[in-house]
Amino acid sequence: MGRAAVLKVLDQMAIPAIAAPMFLVSNPNLALACCAEGIMGSFPAHGTRTREELEQWLIDMQRGIERLRAEAGGRIIAPYAVNLVVHPSNPRYAGDLDLVERFKVPVVLTSKGAPGDAFKRIHGWGGVALHDIANQRHAEKALEGGADGVIAVCGGAGGHTGTINPFALVNEVRQLGDDFAIVLAGGMTTGRDVLAAQAMGADLAYIGTRFIATREAAAVAGHKQMILDTRAPDVFFSASIDGAPANWLLPSLLAAGIDLDVLRTTLPGKIVSAQESKKRWKDLWTAGHGVGNITDIPEAAALCRRLKDEYAAAQRLLSTLAPAGSPRTARVG
Ligand SMILES: Cc1cc2nc3c(=O)[nH]c(=O)nc-3n(C[C@H](O)[C@H](O)[C@H](O)COP(=O)(O)O)c2cc1C
């Protein structure tokens, strides 16, 4: 297992990119559209309301991938992934893991905890386990538990985020060895960013926010529009909205009547909006620093093709760069 298993998965992909799992955003439609273009699609198990609904989504994925492969005619169809919160605090953990096992989900994106028994079970059906981390210590624990790789969630990522600069985090995590994969997450929106992630020492890029602004994404229209209308300074970091460090779209906080002075002075872990109804929670929208580079809402297939074209263009451009020490210069852009 380990990095070798992840590299085998990469052989079934057009570019090393995963459309990251996003609560209230990802669904089988979006995931399958990405897989069809050779980019790994995913969704969080907790994005479904019930175990029955999760089972239906897994049926949709399995049948969808089978159909795509039958019709592929030589095109690469990427495997899919499911995000599972592998922590006793998740009441659905055991049942959802049983389902994910029954469907032999090829890649499991685990968050919280990092229990070795979950990784063992995933390996039991030949699955690959990639675990969310925000610092070197988290990575160490995940690798001790048997994860095949870590998802390095850096500063500027959408959703629950880390705070460490991506160069610094990849370098620190790589100090732990090179027999595991690193998936880099945070702020990437282009194919060129995917190539840059590889240059930094990551094996794959994890792209979330860019995929919110797609036709297939289940995000509400207002969330999609806000992604187009905002830029990096509009992304507000706080651990006091849902108790964990996360990046929020500032206009959505203001529209929900959240007092920023109260938010800024609330201790991490204390939840500012806890007294509010669950309905309003749906109106607090998260996104990463990459929002400033998102200006359209294409179909996911078109976005994936753009990412692949940009990746190829960046590869070509870099190959024209002058070798170190040569007076020749090349422009990247
Ligand atoms: C709206 C939204 C919802 C998210 N929900 C989840 C989730 O349910 N599970 C998870 O592991 N990560 C979740 N994330 C984090 C993403 O999987 C990924 O780490 C992040 O989007 C990468 O950074 P980027 O958005 O800057 O590309 C979410 C991110 C966003 C923007």
Coordinates of C-alpha atoms and ligand atoms in Angstrom, one line a residue:
M1 CA 0.0 0.0 0.0
G2 CA 1.3 3.5 0.7
R3 CA 2.4 5.8 -2.1
A4 CA 2.7 2.9 -4.6
A5 CA -1.1 2.2 -4.2
V6 CA -1.8 5.9 -4.8
L7 CA 0.5 6.0 -7.9
K8 CA -1.6 3.0 -9.3
V9 CA -4.7 5.1 -8.8
L10 CA -3.0 8.0 -10.6
D11 CA -2.4 5.7 -13.6
Q12 CA -6.2 5.8 -14.0
M13 CA -6.4 9.6 -14.1
A14 CA -5.9 12.3 -16.8
I15 CA -4.2 14.8 -14.4
P16 CA -3.3 14.4 -10.7
A17 CA -6.4 16.3 -9.4
I18 CA -9.3 15.4 -7.1
A19 CA -12.5 17.4 -7.0
A20 CA -12.6 17.6 -3.2
P21 CA -15.6 16.5 -1.2
M22 CA -17.9 19.4 -0.1
F23 CA -20.8 19.2 2.2
L24 CA -24.1 20.6 0.6
V25 CA -22.1 20.9 -2.7
S26 CA -20.8 17.6 -4.0
N27 CA -23.2 14.9 -5.3
P28 CA -23.0 11.9 -7.6
N29 CA -23.7 14.1 -10.7
L30 CA -20.8 16.4 -10.1
A31 CA -18.5 13.5 -9.1
L32 CA -19.3 11.4 -12.2
A33 CA -18.9 14.4 -14.5
C34 CA -15.3 14.8 -13.1
C35 CA -14.5 11.0 -13.3
A36 CA -15.7 11.1 -16.9
E37 CA -12.9 13.6 -17.7
G38 CA -10.3 11.7 -15.8
I39 CA -10.4 13.8 -12.6
M40 CA -11.3 12.0 -9.4
G41 CA -14.8 13.0 -8.2
S42 CA -15.9 12.7 -4.6
F43 CA -18.5 13.5 -2.0
P44 CA -18.8 13.4 1.8
A45 CA -20.9 10.5 3.2
H46 CA -22.4 13.0 5.6
G47 CA -23.7 15.0 2.6
T48 CA -26.5 12.5 2.5
R49 CA -29.3 12.7 5.1
T50 CA -29.7 9.0 5.7
R51 CA -27.8 5.7 5.3
E52 CA -30.4 4.8 2.6
E53 CA -29.6 7.9 0.7
L54 CA -25.9 7.1 0.9
E55 CA -26.6 3.7 -0.4
Q56 CA -28.4 5.2 -3.4
W57 CA -25.5 7.6 -4.1
L58 CA -23.1 4.7 -4.0
I59 CA -25.3 2.7 -6.4
D60 CA -25.4 5.8 -8.7
M61 CA -21.6 6.0 -8.6
Q62 CA -21.0 2.4 -9.2
R63 CA -23.5 2.2 -12.1
G64 CA -22.3 5.5 -13.4
I65 CA -18.6 4.5 -13.5
E66 CA -19.5 1.2 -15.1
R67 CA -21.5 3.0 -17.8
L68 CA -18.7 5.5 -18.4
R69 CA -16.1 2.8 -18.7
A70 CA -18.3 0.8 -21.2
E71 CA -18.7 4.0 -23.3
A72 CA -15.1 5.3 -22.8
G73 CA -13.6 4.2 -26.1
G74 CA -10.1 4.6 -24.8
R75 CA -10.7 7.7 -22.7
I76 CA -9.5 7.6 -19.1
I77 CA -12.3 7.3 -16.5
A78 CA -11.0 8.2 -13.1
P79 CA -12.0 6.3 -9.9
Y80 CA -14.1 8.0 -7.3
A81 CA -13.7 8.8 -3.6
V82 CA -15.9 9.1 -0.6
N83 CA -15.2 11.3 2.5
L84 CA -15.8 9.6 5.8
V85 CA -15.5 11.2 9.2
V86 CA -13.7 8.3 11.0
H87 CA -14.3 9.5 14.6
P88 CA -16.6 8.1 17.3
S89 CA -18.3 11.6 17.5
N90 CA -19.8 10.8 14.1
P91 CA -22.9 8.7 14.9
R92 CA -23.1 7.3 11.4
Y93 CA -19.4 6.3 11.2
A94 CA -19.8 2.5 11.7
G95 CA -22.8 2.1 9.4
D96 CA -21.4 4.3 6.7
L97 CA -18.1 2.5 6.8
D98 CA -20.0 -0.8 6.4
L99 CA -21.7 0.6 3.2
V100 CA -18.5 2.0 1.8
E101 CA -16.9 -1.4 2.4
R102 CA -19.9 -3.2 0.7
F103 CA -19.4 -1.0 -2.4
K104 CA -15.6 -1.4 -2.3
V105 CA -15.2 2.4 -2.7
P106 CA -11.8 2.7 -4.5
V107 CA -10.5 5.8 -2.5
V108 CA -11.6 6.8 1.0
L109 CA -10.9 10.3 2.2
T110 CA -10.9 10.1 5.9
S111 CA -11.1 13.0 8.3
K112 CA -10.7 13.4 12.1
G113 CA -9.3 10.7 14.4
A114 CA -7.2 8.5 12.1
P115 CA -8.0 5.1 13.6
G116 CA -5.8 2.3 12.4
D117 CA -8.7 -0.2 12.3
A118 CA -10.5 2.0 9.6
F119 CA -7.4 2.0 7.4
K120 CA -7.1 -1.8 7.8
R121 CA -10.6 -2.3 6.7
I122 CA -10.2 0.0 3.7
H123 CA -7.1 -1.9 2.7
G124 CA -9.0 -5.2 3.2
W125 CA -11.2 -4.4 0.1
G126 CA -8.2 -3.0 -1.9
G127 CA -9.2 0.6 -1.2
V128 CA -6.8 3.5 -0.7
A129 CA -7.0 5.7 2.4
L130 CA -6.0 9.3 2.3
H131 CA -6.3 11.2 5.6
D132 CA -6.9 15.0 6.2
I133 CA -4.1 16.7 8.1
A134 CA -3.2 20.3 9.0
N135 CA 0.3 19.8 10.4
Q136 CA 3.2 17.4 10.6
R137 CA 2.0 15.8 13.9
H138 CA -1.4 15.0 12.4
A139 CA 0.5 13.4 9.4
E140 CA 2.7 11.4 11.7
K141 CA -0.4 10.0 13.5
A142 CA -2.2 9.2 10.2
L143 CA 0.8 7.4 8.8
E144 CA 1.4 5.4 12.0
G145 CA -2.3 4.4 11.7
G146 CA -1.6 3.1 8.2
A147 CA -2.9 5.8 5.9
D148 CA -1.6 5.5 2.3
G149 CA -1.2 9.3 2.1
V150 CA -2.2 12.6 3.7
I151 CA -4.3 15.4 2.5
A152 CA -2.3 18.5 3.5
V153 CA -5.0 21.1 4.1
C154 CA -3.1 24.4 4.0
G155 CA -3.9 28.0 4.9
G156 CA -6.5 29.5 2.5
A157 CA -8.5 26.3 1.9
G158 CA -12.3 26.3 1.8
G159 CA -14.3 24.6 4.5
H160 CA -12.4 23.5 7.6
T161 CA -8.9 24.6 7.0
G162 CA -5.3 24.5 8.1
T163 CA -3.3 27.6 8.6
I164 CA 0.2 26.6 7.5
N165 CA 1.7 27.9 4.2
P166 CA 1.6 25.1 1.6
F167 CA 5.4 25.2 0.9
A168 CA 6.2 24.9 4.6
L169 CA 3.6 22.2 5.2
V170 CA 4.6 20.0 2.2
N171 CA 8.3 20.2 3.2
E172 CA 7.6 19.4 6.9
V173 CA 5.3 16.5 5.9
R174 CA 7.9 15.1 3.4
Q175 CA 10.4 15.0 6.2
L176 CA 8.5 12.0 7.4
G177 CA 9.5 9.9 4.4
D178 CA 8.6 9.4 0.7
D179 CA 6.7 6.1 0.9
F180 CA 3.3 7.8 1.3
A181 CA 1.4 10.2 -0.9
I182 CA 0.8 13.9 -0.3
V183 CA -2.4 15.5 -1.6
L184 CA -2.2 19.3 -1.5
A185 CA -5.3 21.3 -0.6
G186 CA -5.9 25.0 -0.5
G187 CA -6.6 27.8 -3.0
M188 CA -5.9 26.0 -6.2
T189 CA -8.2 26.9 -9.2
T190 CA -6.2 26.2 -12.3
G191 CA -4.4 23.3 -14.1
R192 CA -1.2 25.3 -13.7
D193 CA -1.7 25.1 -9.9
V194 CA -1.9 21.3 -10.2
L195 CA 1.5 21.2 -11.9
A196 CA 2.8 23.6 -9.3
A197 CA 1.6 21.3 -6.5
Q198 CA 3.6 18.5 -8.0
A199 CA 6.7 20.7 -8.3
M200 CA 6.4 21.4 -4.6
G201 CA 6.5 17.7 -3.8
A202 CA 2.8 16.7 -3.7
D203 CA 1.5 13.8 -5.7
L204 CA -2.0 15.2 -6.2
A205 CA -4.0 18.5 -6.0
Y206 CA -7.3 18.7 -4.0
I207 CA -9.6 21.3 -5.5
G208 CA -12.8 22.3 -3.7
T209 CA -13.9 25.9 -4.1
R210 CA -13.4 26.0 -7.9
F211 CA -16.0 23.2 -8.2
I212 CA -18.7 25.1 -6.2
A213 CA -19.1 27.3 -9.2
T214 CA -20.2 24.6 -11.6
R215 CA -23.7 23.8 -13.0
E216 CA -23.8 20.3 -11.3
A217 CA -22.8 21.5 -7.8
A218 CA -25.7 21.3 -5.4
A219 CA -24.7 24.7 -3.8
V220 CA -27.5 27.2 -3.7
A221 CA -27.5 29.9 -6.4
G222 CA -26.5 32.6 -3.8
H223 CA -23.4 30.7 -2.8
K224 CA -22.3 30.2 -6.4
Q225 CA -22.8 33.9 -7.2
M226 CA -20.9 34.9 -4.1
I227 CA -17.9 32.8 -5.3
L228 CA -17.9 34.9 -8.5
D229 CA -18.4 38.2 -6.6
T230 CA -15.7 37.9 -3.9
R231 CA -11.9 38.0 -3.7
A232 CA -9.4 36.6 -1.3
P233 CA -9.8 39.4 1.3
D234 CA -13.5 38.6 1.5
V235 CA -12.6 35.2 3.0
F236 CA -12.9 35.4 6.8
F237 CA -11.1 32.8 9.0
S238 CA -12.8 31.9 12.2
A239 CA -13.0 28.9 14.5
S240 CA -16.1 30.3 16.2
I241 CA -18.8 29.6 13.6
D242 CA -19.0 25.8 14.0
G243 CA -16.2 25.2 16.5
A244 CA -13.4 24.3 14.0
P245 CA -11.0 26.6 12.1
A246 CA -12.7 27.4 8.8
N247 CA -12.8 30.0 6.0
W248 CA -16.1 31.8 5.5
L249 CA -17.4 34.2 2.9
L250 CA -17.7 37.5 4.7
P251 CA -20.8 38.8 2.9
S252 CA -22.7 35.6 4.0
L253 CA -21.7 36.2 7.6
L254 CA -22.8 39.9 7.4
A255 CA -26.1 38.9 5.7
A256 CA -26.8 36.5 8.5
G257 CA -26.4 39.3 11.0
I258 CA -23.2 38.1 12.6
D259 CA -21.4 40.8 14.5
L260 CA -17.8 40.6 13.4
D261 CA -16.5 42.3 16.6
V262 CA -18.2 39.5 18.6
L263 CA -16.8 36.9 16.2
R264 CA -13.3 38.3 16.4
T265 CA -13.3 38.3 20.2
T266 CA -14.9 34.9 20.6
L267 CA -12.5 32.2 21.8
P268 CA -11.9 29.4 19.3
G269 CA -14.3 26.5 20.0
K270 CA -17.0 28.9 21.4
I271 CA -19.7 29.0 18.8
V272 CA -21.1 32.4 17.9
S273 CA -24.0 31.2 15.9
A274 CA -25.0 28.2 18.0
Q275 CA -28.2 29.8 19.2
E276 CA -29.4 30.3 15.6
S277 CA -31.6 27.8 13.7
K278 CA -30.2 25.1 11.6
K279 CA -31.9 26.7 8.6
R280 CA -29.7 29.7 8.9
W281 CA -26.6 27.5 9.0
K282 CA -27.3 26.8 5.3
D283 CA -26.9 30.5 4.6
L284 CA -23.4 30.7 6.1
W285 CA -21.1 29.9 3.1
T286 CA -17.6 28.7 3.1
A287 CA -14.9 29.1 0.4
G288 CA -11.1 29.3 0.0
H289 CA -8.8 32.1 -1.0
G290 CA -9.1 30.9 -4.6
V291 CA -12.4 32.8 -5.1
G292 CA -10.7 35.8 -6.7
N293 CA -9.8 33.6 -9.7
I294 CA -13.3 32.2 -10.3
T295 CA -15.5 34.2 -12.8
D296 CA -17.9 31.7 -14.3
I297 CA -20.2 28.7 -13.6
P298 CA -19.4 26.2 -16.3
E299 CA -20.5 22.6 -16.6
A300 CA -18.1 20.4 -14.6
A301 CA -16.9 18.6 -17.8
A302 CA -15.9 22.0 -19.3
L303 CA -14.1 23.0 -16.2
C304 CA -12.2 19.7 -16.1
R305 CA -11.2 20.0 -19.7
R306 CA -10.0 23.5 -19.0
L307 CA -7.9 22.2 -16.0
K308 CA -6.4 19.6 -18.3
D309 CA -5.6 22.1 -21.0
E310 CA -4.0 24.5 -18.5
Y311 CA -2.0 21.7 -17.0
A312 CA -0.7 20.7 -20.4
A313 CA 0.1 24.3 -21.3
A314 CA 2.0 24.8 -18.1
Q315 CA 4.0 21.6 -18.8
R316 CA 4.9 22.9 -22.3
L317 CA 5.8 26.3 -21.0
L318 CA 8.0 25.0 -18.2
S319 CA 9.8 22.8 -20.7
T320 CA 10.9 26.0 -22.5
L321 CA 12.3 27.6 -19.4
A322 CA 16.0 28.2 -19.6
P323 CA 18.2 25.8 -17.6
A324 CA 19.6 27.2 -14.4
G325 CA 22.5 29.5 -15.2
S326 CA 21.5 30.2 -18.8
P327 CA 21.0 33.9 -19.7
R328 CA 17.8 32.9 -21.7
T329 CA 14.6 33.7 -20.0
A330 CA 11.0 32.5 -20.5
R331 CA 7.8 34.0 -19.5
V332 CA 5.3 31.9 -17.6
G333 CA 1.7 33.2 -18.1
Ligands
LIG1 C1 -18.4 24.4 0.8 C2 -17.3 23.4 1.3 C3 -17.7 22.3 1.9 C4 -16.7 21.4 2.4 N1 -17.1 20.2 3.0 C5 -16.2 19.3 3.3 C6 -16.6 18.0 3.8 O1 -17.8 17.7 4.0 N2 -15.6 17.1 4.1 C7 -14.3 17.4 3.9 O2 -13.4 16.5 4.1 N3 -13.9 18.6 3.4 C8 -14.8 19.5 3.1 N4 -14.4 20.7 2.5 C9 -13.0 20.9 2.3 C10 -12.6 20.4 0.9 O3 -12.7 19.0 0.8 C11 -11.1 20.8 0.5 O4 -10.2 20.5 1.5 C12 -11.0 22.3 0.2 O5 -12.1 22.8 -0.5 C13 -9.7 22.6 -0.5 O6 -9.5 24.0 -0.6 P1 -10.1 25.0 -1.8 O7 -11.6 25.1 -1.5 O8 -9.4 26.3 -1.5 O9 -9.8 24.4 -3.1 C14 -15.3 21.6 2.1 C15 -15.0 22.8 1.5 C16 -15.9 23.7 1.0 C17 -15.5 24.9 0.2

